mmCIF file of C-alpha atoms in Angstrom:
data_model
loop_
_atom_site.group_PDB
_atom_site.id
_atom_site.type_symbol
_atom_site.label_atom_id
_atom_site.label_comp_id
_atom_site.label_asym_id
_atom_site.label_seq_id
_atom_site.Cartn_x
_atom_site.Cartn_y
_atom_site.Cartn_z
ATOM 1 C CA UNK S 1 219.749 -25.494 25.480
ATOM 2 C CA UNK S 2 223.131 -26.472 25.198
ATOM 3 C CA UNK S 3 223.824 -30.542 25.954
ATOM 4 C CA UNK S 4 227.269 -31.471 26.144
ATOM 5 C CA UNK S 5 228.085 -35.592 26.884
ATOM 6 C CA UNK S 6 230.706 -36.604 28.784
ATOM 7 C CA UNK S 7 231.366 -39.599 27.655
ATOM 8 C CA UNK S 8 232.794 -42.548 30.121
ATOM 9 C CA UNK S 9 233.043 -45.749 29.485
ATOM 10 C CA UNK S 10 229.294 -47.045 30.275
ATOM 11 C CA UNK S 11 229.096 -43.948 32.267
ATOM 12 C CA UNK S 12 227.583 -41.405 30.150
ATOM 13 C CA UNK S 13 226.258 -38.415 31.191
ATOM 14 C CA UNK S 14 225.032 -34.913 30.057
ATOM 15 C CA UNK S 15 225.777 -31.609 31.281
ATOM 16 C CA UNK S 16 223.025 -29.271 29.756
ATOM 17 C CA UNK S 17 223.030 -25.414 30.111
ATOM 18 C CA UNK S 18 220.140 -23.190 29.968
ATOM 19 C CA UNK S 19 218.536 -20.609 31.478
ATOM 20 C CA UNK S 20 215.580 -21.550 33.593
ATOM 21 C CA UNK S 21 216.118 -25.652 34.480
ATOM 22 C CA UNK S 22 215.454 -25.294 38.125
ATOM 23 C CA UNK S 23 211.927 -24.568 37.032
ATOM 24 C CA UNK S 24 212.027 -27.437 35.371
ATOM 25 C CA UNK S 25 213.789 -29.854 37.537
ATOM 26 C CA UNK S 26 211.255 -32.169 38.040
ATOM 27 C CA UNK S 27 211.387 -33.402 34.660
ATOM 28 C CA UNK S 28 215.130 -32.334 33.688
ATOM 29 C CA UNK S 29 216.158 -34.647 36.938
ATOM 30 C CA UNK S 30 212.724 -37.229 36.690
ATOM 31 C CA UNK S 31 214.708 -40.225 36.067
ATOM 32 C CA UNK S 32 216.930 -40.026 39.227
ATOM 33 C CA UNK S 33 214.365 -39.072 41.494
ATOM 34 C CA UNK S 34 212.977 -42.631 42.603
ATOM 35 C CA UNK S 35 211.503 -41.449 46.052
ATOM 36 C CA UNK S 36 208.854 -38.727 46.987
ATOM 37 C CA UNK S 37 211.450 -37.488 49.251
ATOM 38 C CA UNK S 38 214.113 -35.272 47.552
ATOM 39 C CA UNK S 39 217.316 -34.998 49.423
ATOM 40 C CA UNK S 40 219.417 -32.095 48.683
ATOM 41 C CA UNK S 41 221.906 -30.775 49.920
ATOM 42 C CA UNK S 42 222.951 -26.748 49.266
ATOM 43 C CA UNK S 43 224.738 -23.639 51.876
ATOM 44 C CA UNK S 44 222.461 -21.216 53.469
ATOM 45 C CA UNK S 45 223.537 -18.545 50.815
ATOM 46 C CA UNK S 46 222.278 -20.445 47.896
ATOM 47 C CA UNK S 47 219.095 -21.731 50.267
ATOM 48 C CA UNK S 48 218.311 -18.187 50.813
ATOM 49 C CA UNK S 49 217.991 -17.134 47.046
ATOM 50 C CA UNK S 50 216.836 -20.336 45.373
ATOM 51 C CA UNK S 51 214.805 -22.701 48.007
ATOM 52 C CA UNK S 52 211.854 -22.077 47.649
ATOM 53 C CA UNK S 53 212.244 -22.411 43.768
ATOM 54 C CA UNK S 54 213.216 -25.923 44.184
ATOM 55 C CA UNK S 55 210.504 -26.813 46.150
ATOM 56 C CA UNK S 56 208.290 -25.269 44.034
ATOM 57 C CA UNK S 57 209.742 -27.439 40.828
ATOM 58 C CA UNK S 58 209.775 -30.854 42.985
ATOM 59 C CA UNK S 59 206.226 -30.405 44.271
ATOM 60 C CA UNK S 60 205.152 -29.642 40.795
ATOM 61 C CA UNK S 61 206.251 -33.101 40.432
ATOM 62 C CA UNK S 62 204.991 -34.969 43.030
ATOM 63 C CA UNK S 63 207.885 -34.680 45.402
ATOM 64 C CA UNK S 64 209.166 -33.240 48.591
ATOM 65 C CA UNK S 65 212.666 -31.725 49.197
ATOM 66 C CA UNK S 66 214.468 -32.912 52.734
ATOM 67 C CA UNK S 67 217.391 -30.648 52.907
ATOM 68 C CA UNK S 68 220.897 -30.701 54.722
ATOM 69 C CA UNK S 69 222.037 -27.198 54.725
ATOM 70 C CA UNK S 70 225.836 -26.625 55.749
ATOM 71 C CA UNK S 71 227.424 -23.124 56.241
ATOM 72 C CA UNK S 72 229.115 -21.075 53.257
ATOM 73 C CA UNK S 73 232.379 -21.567 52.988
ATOM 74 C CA UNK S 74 235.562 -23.688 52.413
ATOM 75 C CA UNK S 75 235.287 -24.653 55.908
ATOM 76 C CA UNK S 76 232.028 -27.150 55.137
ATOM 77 C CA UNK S 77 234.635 -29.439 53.375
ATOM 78 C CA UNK S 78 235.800 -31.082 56.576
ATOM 79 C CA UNK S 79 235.879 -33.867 58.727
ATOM 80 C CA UNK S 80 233.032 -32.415 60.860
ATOM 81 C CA UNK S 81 230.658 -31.626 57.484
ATOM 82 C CA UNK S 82 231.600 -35.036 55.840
ATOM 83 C CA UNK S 83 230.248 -36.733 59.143
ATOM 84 C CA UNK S 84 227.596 -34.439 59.638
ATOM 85 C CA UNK S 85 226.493 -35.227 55.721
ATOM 86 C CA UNK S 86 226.633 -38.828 56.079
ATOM 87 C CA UNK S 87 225.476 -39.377 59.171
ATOM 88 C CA UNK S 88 221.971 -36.937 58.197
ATOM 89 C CA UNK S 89 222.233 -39.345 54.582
ATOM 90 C CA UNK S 90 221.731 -42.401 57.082
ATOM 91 C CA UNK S 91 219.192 -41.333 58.667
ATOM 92 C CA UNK S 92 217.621 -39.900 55.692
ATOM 93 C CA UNK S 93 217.108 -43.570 54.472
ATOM 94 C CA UNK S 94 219.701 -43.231 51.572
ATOM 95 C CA UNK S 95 219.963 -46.368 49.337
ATOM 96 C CA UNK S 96 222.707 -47.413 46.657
ATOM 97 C CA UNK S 97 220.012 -46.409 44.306
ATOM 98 C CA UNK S 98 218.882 -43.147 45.030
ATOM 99 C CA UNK S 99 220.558 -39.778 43.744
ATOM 100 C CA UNK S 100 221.302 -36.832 46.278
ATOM 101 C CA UNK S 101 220.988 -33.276 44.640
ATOM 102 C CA UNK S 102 223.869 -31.229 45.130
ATOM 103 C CA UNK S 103 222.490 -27.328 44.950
ATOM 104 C CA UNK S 104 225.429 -25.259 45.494
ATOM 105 C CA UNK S 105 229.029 -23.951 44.155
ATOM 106 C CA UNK S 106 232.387 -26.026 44.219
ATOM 107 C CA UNK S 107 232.557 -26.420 48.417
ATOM 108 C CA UNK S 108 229.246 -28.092 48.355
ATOM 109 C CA UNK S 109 229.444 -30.442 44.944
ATOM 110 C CA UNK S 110 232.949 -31.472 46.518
ATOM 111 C CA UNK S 111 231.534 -32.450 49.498
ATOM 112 C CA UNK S 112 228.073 -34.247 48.336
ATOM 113 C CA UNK S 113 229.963 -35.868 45.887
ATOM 114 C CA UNK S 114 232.575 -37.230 48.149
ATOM 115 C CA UNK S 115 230.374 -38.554 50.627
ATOM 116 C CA UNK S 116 227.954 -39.720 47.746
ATOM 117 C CA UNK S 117 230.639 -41.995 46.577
ATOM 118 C CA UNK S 118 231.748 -43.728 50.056
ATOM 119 C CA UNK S 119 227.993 -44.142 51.371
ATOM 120 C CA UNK S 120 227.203 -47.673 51.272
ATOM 121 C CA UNK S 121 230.437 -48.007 48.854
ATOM 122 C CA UNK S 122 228.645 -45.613 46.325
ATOM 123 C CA UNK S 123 225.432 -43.873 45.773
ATOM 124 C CA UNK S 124 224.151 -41.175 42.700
ATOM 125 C CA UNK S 125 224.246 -37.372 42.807
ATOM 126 C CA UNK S 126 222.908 -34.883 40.663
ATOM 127 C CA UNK S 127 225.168 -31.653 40.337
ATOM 128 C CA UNK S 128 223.287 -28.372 40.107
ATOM 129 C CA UNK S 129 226.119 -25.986 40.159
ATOM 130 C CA UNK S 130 225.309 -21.977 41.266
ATOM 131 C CA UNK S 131 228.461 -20.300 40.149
ATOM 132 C CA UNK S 132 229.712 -19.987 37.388
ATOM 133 C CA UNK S 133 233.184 -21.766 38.887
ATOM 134 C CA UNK S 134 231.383 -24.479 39.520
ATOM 135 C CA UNK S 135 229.270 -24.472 36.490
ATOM 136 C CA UNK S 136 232.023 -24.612 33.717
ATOM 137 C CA UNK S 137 234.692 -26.097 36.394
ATOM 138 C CA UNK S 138 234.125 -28.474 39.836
ATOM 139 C CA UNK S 139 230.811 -29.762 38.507
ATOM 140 C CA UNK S 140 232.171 -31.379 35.600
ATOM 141 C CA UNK S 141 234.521 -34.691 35.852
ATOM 142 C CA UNK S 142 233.544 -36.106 39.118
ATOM 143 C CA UNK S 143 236.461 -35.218 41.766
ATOM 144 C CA UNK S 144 235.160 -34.900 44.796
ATOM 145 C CA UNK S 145 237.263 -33.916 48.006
ATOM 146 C CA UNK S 146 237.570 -32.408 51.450
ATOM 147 C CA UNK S 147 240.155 -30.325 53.105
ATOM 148 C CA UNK S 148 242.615 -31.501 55.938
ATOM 149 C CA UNK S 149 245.357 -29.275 57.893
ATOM 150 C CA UNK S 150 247.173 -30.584 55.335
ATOM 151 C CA UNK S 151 246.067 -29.382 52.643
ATOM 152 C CA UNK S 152 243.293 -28.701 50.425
ATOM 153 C CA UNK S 153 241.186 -31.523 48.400
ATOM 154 C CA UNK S 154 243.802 -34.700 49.631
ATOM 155 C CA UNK S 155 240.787 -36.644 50.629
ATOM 156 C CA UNK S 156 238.687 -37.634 47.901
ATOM 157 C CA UNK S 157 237.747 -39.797 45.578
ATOM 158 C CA UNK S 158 236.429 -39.895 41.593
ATOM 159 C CA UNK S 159 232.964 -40.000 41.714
ATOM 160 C CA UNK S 160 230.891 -39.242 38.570
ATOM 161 C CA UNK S 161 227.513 -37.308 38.630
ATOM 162 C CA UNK S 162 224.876 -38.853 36.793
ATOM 163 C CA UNK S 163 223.488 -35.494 35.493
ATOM 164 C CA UNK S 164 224.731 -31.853 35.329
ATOM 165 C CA UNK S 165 222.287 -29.179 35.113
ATOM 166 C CA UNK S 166 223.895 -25.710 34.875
ATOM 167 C CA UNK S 167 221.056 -22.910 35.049
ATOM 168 C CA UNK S 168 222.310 -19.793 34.125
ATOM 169 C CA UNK S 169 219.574 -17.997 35.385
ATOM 170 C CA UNK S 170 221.301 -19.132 39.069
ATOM 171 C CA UNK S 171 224.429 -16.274 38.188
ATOM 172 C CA UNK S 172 221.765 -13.664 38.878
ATOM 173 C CA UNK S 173 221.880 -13.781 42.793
ATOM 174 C CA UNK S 174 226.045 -14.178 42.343
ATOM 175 C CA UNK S 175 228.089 -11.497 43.477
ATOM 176 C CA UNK S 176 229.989 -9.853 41.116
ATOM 177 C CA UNK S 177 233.660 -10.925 42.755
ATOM 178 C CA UNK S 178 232.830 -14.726 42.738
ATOM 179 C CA UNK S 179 231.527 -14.073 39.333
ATOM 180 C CA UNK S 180 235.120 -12.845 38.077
ATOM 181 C CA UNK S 181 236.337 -16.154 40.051
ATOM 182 C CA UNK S 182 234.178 -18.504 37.953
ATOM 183 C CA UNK S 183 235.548 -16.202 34.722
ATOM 184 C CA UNK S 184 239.042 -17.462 35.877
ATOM 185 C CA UNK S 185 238.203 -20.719 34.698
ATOM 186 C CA UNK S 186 236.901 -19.730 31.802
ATOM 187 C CA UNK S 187 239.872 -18.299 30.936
ATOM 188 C CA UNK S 188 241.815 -20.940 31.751
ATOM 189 C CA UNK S 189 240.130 -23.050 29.106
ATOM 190 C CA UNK S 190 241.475 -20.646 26.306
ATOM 191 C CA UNK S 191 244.868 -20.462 27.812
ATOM 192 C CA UNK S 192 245.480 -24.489 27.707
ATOM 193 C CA UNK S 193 243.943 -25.572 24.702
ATOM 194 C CA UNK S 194 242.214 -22.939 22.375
ATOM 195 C CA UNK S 195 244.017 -19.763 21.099
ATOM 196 C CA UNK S 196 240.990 -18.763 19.571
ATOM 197 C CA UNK S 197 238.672 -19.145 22.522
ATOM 198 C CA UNK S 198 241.112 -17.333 24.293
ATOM 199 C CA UNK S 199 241.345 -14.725 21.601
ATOM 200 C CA UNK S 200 237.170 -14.315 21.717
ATOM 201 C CA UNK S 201 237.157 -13.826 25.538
ATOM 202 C CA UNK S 202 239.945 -11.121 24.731
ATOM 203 C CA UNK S 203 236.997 -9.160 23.157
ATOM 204 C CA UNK S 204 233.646 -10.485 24.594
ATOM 205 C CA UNK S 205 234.786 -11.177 28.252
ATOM 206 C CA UNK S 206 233.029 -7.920 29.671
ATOM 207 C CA UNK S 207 229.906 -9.380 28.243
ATOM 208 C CA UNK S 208 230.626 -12.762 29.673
ATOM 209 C CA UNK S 209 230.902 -11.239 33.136
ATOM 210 C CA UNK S 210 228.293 -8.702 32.321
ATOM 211 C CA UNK S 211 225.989 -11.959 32.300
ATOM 212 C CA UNK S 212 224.852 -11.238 28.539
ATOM 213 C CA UNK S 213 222.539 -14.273 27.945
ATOM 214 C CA UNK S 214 224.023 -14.974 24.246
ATOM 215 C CA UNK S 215 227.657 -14.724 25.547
ATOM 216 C CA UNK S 216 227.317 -16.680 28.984
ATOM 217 C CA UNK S 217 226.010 -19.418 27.655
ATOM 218 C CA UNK S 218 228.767 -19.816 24.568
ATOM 219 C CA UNK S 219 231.593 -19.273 27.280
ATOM 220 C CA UNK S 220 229.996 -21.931 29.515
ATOM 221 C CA UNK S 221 229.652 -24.299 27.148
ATOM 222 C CA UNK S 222 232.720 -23.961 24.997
ATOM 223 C CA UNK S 223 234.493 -24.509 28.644
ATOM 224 C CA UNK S 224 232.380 -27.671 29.777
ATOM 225 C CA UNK S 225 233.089 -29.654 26.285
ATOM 226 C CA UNK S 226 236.852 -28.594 26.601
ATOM 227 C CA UNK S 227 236.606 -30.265 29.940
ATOM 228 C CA UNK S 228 234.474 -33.124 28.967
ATOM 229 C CA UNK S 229 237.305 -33.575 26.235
ATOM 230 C CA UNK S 230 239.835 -34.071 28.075
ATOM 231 C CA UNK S 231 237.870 -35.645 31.219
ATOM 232 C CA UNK S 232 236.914 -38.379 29.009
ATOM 233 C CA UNK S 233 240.494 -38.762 27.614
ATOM 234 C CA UNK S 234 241.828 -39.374 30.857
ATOM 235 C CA UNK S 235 239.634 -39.813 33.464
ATOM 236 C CA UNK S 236 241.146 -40.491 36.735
ATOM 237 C CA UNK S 237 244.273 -37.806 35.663
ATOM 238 C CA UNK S 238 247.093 -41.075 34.908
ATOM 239 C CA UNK S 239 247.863 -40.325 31.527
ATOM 240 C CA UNK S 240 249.117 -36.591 31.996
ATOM 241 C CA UNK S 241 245.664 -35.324 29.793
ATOM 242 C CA UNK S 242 243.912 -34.476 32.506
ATOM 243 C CA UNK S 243 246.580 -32.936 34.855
ATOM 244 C CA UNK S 244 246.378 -29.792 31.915
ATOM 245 C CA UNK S 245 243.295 -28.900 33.720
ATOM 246 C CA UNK S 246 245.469 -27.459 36.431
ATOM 247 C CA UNK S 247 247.365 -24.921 34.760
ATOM 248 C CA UNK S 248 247.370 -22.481 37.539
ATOM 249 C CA UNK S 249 246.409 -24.543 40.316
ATOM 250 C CA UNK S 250 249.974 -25.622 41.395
ATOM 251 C CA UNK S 251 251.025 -21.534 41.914
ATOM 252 C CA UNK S 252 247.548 -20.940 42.875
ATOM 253 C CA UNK S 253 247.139 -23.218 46.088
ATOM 254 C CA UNK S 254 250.095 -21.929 47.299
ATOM 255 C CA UNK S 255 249.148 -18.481 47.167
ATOM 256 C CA UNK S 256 245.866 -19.848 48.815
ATOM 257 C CA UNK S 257 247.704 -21.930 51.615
ATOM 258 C CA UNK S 258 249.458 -18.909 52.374
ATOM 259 C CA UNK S 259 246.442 -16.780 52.697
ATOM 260 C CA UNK S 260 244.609 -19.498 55.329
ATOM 261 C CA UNK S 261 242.533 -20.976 52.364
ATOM 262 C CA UNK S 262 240.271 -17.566 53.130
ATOM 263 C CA UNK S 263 238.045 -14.826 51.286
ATOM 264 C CA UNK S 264 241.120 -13.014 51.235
ATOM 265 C CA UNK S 265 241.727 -14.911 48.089
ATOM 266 C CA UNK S 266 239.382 -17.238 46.716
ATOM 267 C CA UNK S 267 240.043 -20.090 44.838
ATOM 268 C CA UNK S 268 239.260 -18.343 40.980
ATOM 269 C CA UNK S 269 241.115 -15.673 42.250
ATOM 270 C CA UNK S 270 244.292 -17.524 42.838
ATOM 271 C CA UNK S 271 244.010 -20.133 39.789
ATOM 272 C CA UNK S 272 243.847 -16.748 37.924
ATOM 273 C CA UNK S 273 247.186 -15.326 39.259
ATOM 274 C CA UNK S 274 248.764 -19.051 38.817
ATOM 275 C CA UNK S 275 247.929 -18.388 35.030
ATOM 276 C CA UNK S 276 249.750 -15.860 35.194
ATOM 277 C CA UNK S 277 252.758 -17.233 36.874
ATOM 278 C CA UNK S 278 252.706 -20.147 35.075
ATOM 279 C CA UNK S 279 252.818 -18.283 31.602
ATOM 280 C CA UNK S 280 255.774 -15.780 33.124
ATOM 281 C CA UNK S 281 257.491 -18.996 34.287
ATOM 282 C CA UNK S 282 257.469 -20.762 30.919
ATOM 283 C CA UNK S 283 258.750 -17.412 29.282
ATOM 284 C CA UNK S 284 261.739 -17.177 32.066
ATOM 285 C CA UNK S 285 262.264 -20.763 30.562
ATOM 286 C CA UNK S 286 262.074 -19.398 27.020
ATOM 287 C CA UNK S 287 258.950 -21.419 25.927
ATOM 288 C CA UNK S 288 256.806 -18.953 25.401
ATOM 289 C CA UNK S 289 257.354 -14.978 24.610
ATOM 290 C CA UNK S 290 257.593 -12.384 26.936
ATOM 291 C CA UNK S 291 254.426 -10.656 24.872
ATOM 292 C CA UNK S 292 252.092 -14.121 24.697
ATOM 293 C CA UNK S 293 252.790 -14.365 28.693
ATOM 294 C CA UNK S 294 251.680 -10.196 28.864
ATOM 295 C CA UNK S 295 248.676 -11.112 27.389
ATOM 296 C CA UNK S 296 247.703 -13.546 29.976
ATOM 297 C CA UNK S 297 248.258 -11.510 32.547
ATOM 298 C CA UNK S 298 246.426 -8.611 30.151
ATOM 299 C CA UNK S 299 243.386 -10.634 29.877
ATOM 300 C CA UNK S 300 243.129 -11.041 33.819
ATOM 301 C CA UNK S 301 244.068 -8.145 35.150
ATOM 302 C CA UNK S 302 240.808 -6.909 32.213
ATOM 303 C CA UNK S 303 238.874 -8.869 34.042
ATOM 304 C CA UNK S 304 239.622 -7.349 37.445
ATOM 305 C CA UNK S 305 241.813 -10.462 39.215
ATOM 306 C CA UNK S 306 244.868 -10.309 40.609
ATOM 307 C CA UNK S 307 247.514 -10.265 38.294
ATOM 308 C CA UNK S 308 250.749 -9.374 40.537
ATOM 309 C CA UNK S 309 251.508 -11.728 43.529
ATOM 310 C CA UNK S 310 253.208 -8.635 44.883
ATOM 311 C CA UNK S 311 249.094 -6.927 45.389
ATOM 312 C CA UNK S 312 248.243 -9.850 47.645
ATOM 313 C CA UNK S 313 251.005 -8.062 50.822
ATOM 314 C CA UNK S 314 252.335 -11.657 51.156
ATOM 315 C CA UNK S 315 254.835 -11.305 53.917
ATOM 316 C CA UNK S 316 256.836 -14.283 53.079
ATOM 317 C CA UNK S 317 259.355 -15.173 50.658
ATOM 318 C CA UNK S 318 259.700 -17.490 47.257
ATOM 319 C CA UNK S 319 260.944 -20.251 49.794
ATOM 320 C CA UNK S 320 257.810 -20.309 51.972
ATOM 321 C CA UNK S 321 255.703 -20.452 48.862
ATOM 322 C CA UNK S 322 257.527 -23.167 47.480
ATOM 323 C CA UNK S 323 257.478 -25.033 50.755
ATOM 324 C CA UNK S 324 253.783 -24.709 50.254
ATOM 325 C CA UNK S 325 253.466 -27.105 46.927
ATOM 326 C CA UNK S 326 255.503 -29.916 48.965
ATOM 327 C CA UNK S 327 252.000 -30.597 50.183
ATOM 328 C CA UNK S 328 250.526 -31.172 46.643
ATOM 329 C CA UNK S 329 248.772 -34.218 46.122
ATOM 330 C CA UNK S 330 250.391 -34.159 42.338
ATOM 331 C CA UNK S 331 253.335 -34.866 44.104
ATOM 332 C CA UNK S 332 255.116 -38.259 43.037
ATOM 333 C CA UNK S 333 257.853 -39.753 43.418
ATOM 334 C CA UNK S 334 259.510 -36.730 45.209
ATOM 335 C CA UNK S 335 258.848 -34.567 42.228
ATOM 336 C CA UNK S 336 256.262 -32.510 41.533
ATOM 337 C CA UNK S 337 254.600 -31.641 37.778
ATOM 338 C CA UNK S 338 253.726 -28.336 36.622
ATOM 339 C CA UNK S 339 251.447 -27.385 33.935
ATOM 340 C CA UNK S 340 253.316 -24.681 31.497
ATOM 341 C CA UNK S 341 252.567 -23.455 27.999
ATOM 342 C CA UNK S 342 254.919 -23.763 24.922
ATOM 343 C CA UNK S 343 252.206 -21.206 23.320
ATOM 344 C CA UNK S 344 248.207 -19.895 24.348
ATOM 345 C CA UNK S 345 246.053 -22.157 23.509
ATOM 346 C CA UNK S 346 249.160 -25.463 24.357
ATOM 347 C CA UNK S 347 249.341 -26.458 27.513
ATOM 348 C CA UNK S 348 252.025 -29.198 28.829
ATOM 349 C CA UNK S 349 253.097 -31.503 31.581
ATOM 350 C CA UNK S 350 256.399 -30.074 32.684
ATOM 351 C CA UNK S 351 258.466 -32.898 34.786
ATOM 352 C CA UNK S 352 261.518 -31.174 35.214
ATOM 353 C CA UNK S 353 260.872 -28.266 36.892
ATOM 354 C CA UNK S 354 262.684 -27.752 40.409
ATOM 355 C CA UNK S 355 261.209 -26.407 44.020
ATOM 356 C CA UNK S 356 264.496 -23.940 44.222
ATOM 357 C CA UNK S 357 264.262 -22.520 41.149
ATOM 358 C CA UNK S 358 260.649 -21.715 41.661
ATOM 359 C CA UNK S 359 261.277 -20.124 44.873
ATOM 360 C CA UNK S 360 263.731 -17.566 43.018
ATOM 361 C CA UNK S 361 261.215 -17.400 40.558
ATOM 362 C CA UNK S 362 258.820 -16.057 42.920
ATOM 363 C CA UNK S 363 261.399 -13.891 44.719
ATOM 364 C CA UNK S 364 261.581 -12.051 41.738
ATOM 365 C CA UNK S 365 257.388 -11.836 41.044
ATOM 366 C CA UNK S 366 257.441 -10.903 45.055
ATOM 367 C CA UNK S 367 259.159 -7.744 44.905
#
């Protein structure tokens, strides 16, 4: 087992990463499980694979599992679900004390989380992540969020799990696409802040998303302690440190905004392609080489993501896509920060970037 800290200020907690901890859970999760009653909280997918496991594992324990099961989807992470979540946590009998399980990918952590940290100004969770997005990614650093018509994620809150327990066993029952989603993350890790990571996916990523025990687990937890790194740096994303987590995600939620936040591109899927953007951008600004932003684009296109925004039949223009990022909730002060990369494996906060010249930009990646 692999046990990576990430280490707050009086807020400690581990992320550990194994196969086979849902078997376990009773005792991997003991100390946060004060009542007989259990309450988790997962999407009918993941209920449909891996229920009866956990309630297997609790009653092994002495406990019972009460469960709040939403529908699949980005479309949980609303109004509707966040009242629907508290209101069931109410009557569940939730105190300040007690921990809620969250069983599920990014769209249910998000949501547990967030309504984990306004219930009763603040109660525990326990992340058990199912994909491998979530696992290495959403899990990790306690943002929690919902969506609005708005946007994506611009009501939330930091909320910290007090355990992580990311079973890889779980990426047996995931589909091969969302599996390539998680793998964007992965990636991303490498492209930001380790050449050499990046230059070992190069060669074992097709084991990676072949599931190879030996090579999942390394990817997964190289990724969480390069988040817990920089999470613990810079916590609540005000020192710039943290903001390097979303290389991609300024390009990529635009692409998604413009696609109805759908399975017509999910969220790995477009963080991928904003990798890609993001490392042609910062060569059409002469920071990085034309060849260092090929291989980016090399090494997800070899993983079977999108690599050209003109595949995705966007009928729109740079403009519209631009428009899209006035919505970003890294907007400040009128301007908005993108992450670009000097080299792979350095990542920076770029402060002078401008809306029109993006739009041209992606005129150009359009065509």
């Amino acid at each position: 087992m692999a046990v990576i800290p990430v280490a707050l200020a009086g807020r400690e907690y581990e992320v550990r990463i194994a196969r086979g901890l849902i078997e376990q859970l009773g005792k991997e999760a003991g100390s946060f499980l004060r009542k007989k009653t259990v309450p988790i909280v997962t999407d009918s997918n993941v209920a449909a694979f891996w229920r009866r496991a956990v309630e297997d594992a609790l009653e092994d324990a002495g406990h019972i599992a009460s469960w709040h099961v939403v529908d699949p989807g980005e479309g949980a992470k609303s109004w509707q679900g966040l009242e629907a979540l508290t209101d069931w946590m109410l009557a569940e009998g939730i105190e300040r004390g007690d921990h809620v399980i969250a069983l599920g990918g990014g769209v249910v952590g998000d949501l547990t989380g967030f309504a984990c940290a306004i219930l009763k100004r603040g109660c525990g969770f326990v992340q058990i992540p199912t994909t491998l997005l979530a696992q290495v990614d959403s899990s990790v650093g306690g943002k929690t969020a919902i969506n609005t018509g708005a946007g994506k994620n611009l009501i939330g809150a930091f909320h910290q799990p007090s355990l992580v327990l990311a079973d890889l066993s779980l990426l047996e029952t995931l589909p091969a696409r969302e599996m390539r989603a998680g793998y964007a993350e992965v990636l991303k890790y490498g492209v930001l802040g380790d050449a050499d990571f990046f230059a070992w996916l190069e060669s074992m990523g097709p084991r990676v998303l072949g599931r190879d025990p030996e090579a999942l687990e390394m990817a997964v937890a190289s990724s969480v302690a390069a988040k817990a790194r920089i999470v613990a740096e810079d916590e609540r994303e005000t020192t710039g440190v943290r903001a390097l987590l979303n290389l991609g995600h300024t390009f990529g939620h635009s692409l998604e905004a413009q696609t109805g936040f759908s399975d017509r591109l999910l969220h790995g899927e477009a963080v991928a392609l904003g990798m890609v953007l993001a490392a042609r951008y910062s060569a059409r600004r002469g920071e990085i080489s034309s060849e260092d932003a090929e291989r980016v684009a090399r090494a997800v296109a070899g993983a079977q993501l999108p690599s050209e925004v003109s595949e995705l039949g966007l009928n729109c223009g740079g403009h519209t896509l631009a428009d899209h990022m006035l919505h970003d909730k890294k907007m400040d002060v009128g301007t908005l920060p993108f992450i670009l990369l000097r080299s792979i494996g350095e990542a920076y906060l770029a402060k002078d970037v401008e809306l029109a010249d993006i739009a041209a930009f992606l005129d150009e990646q359009l065509v």
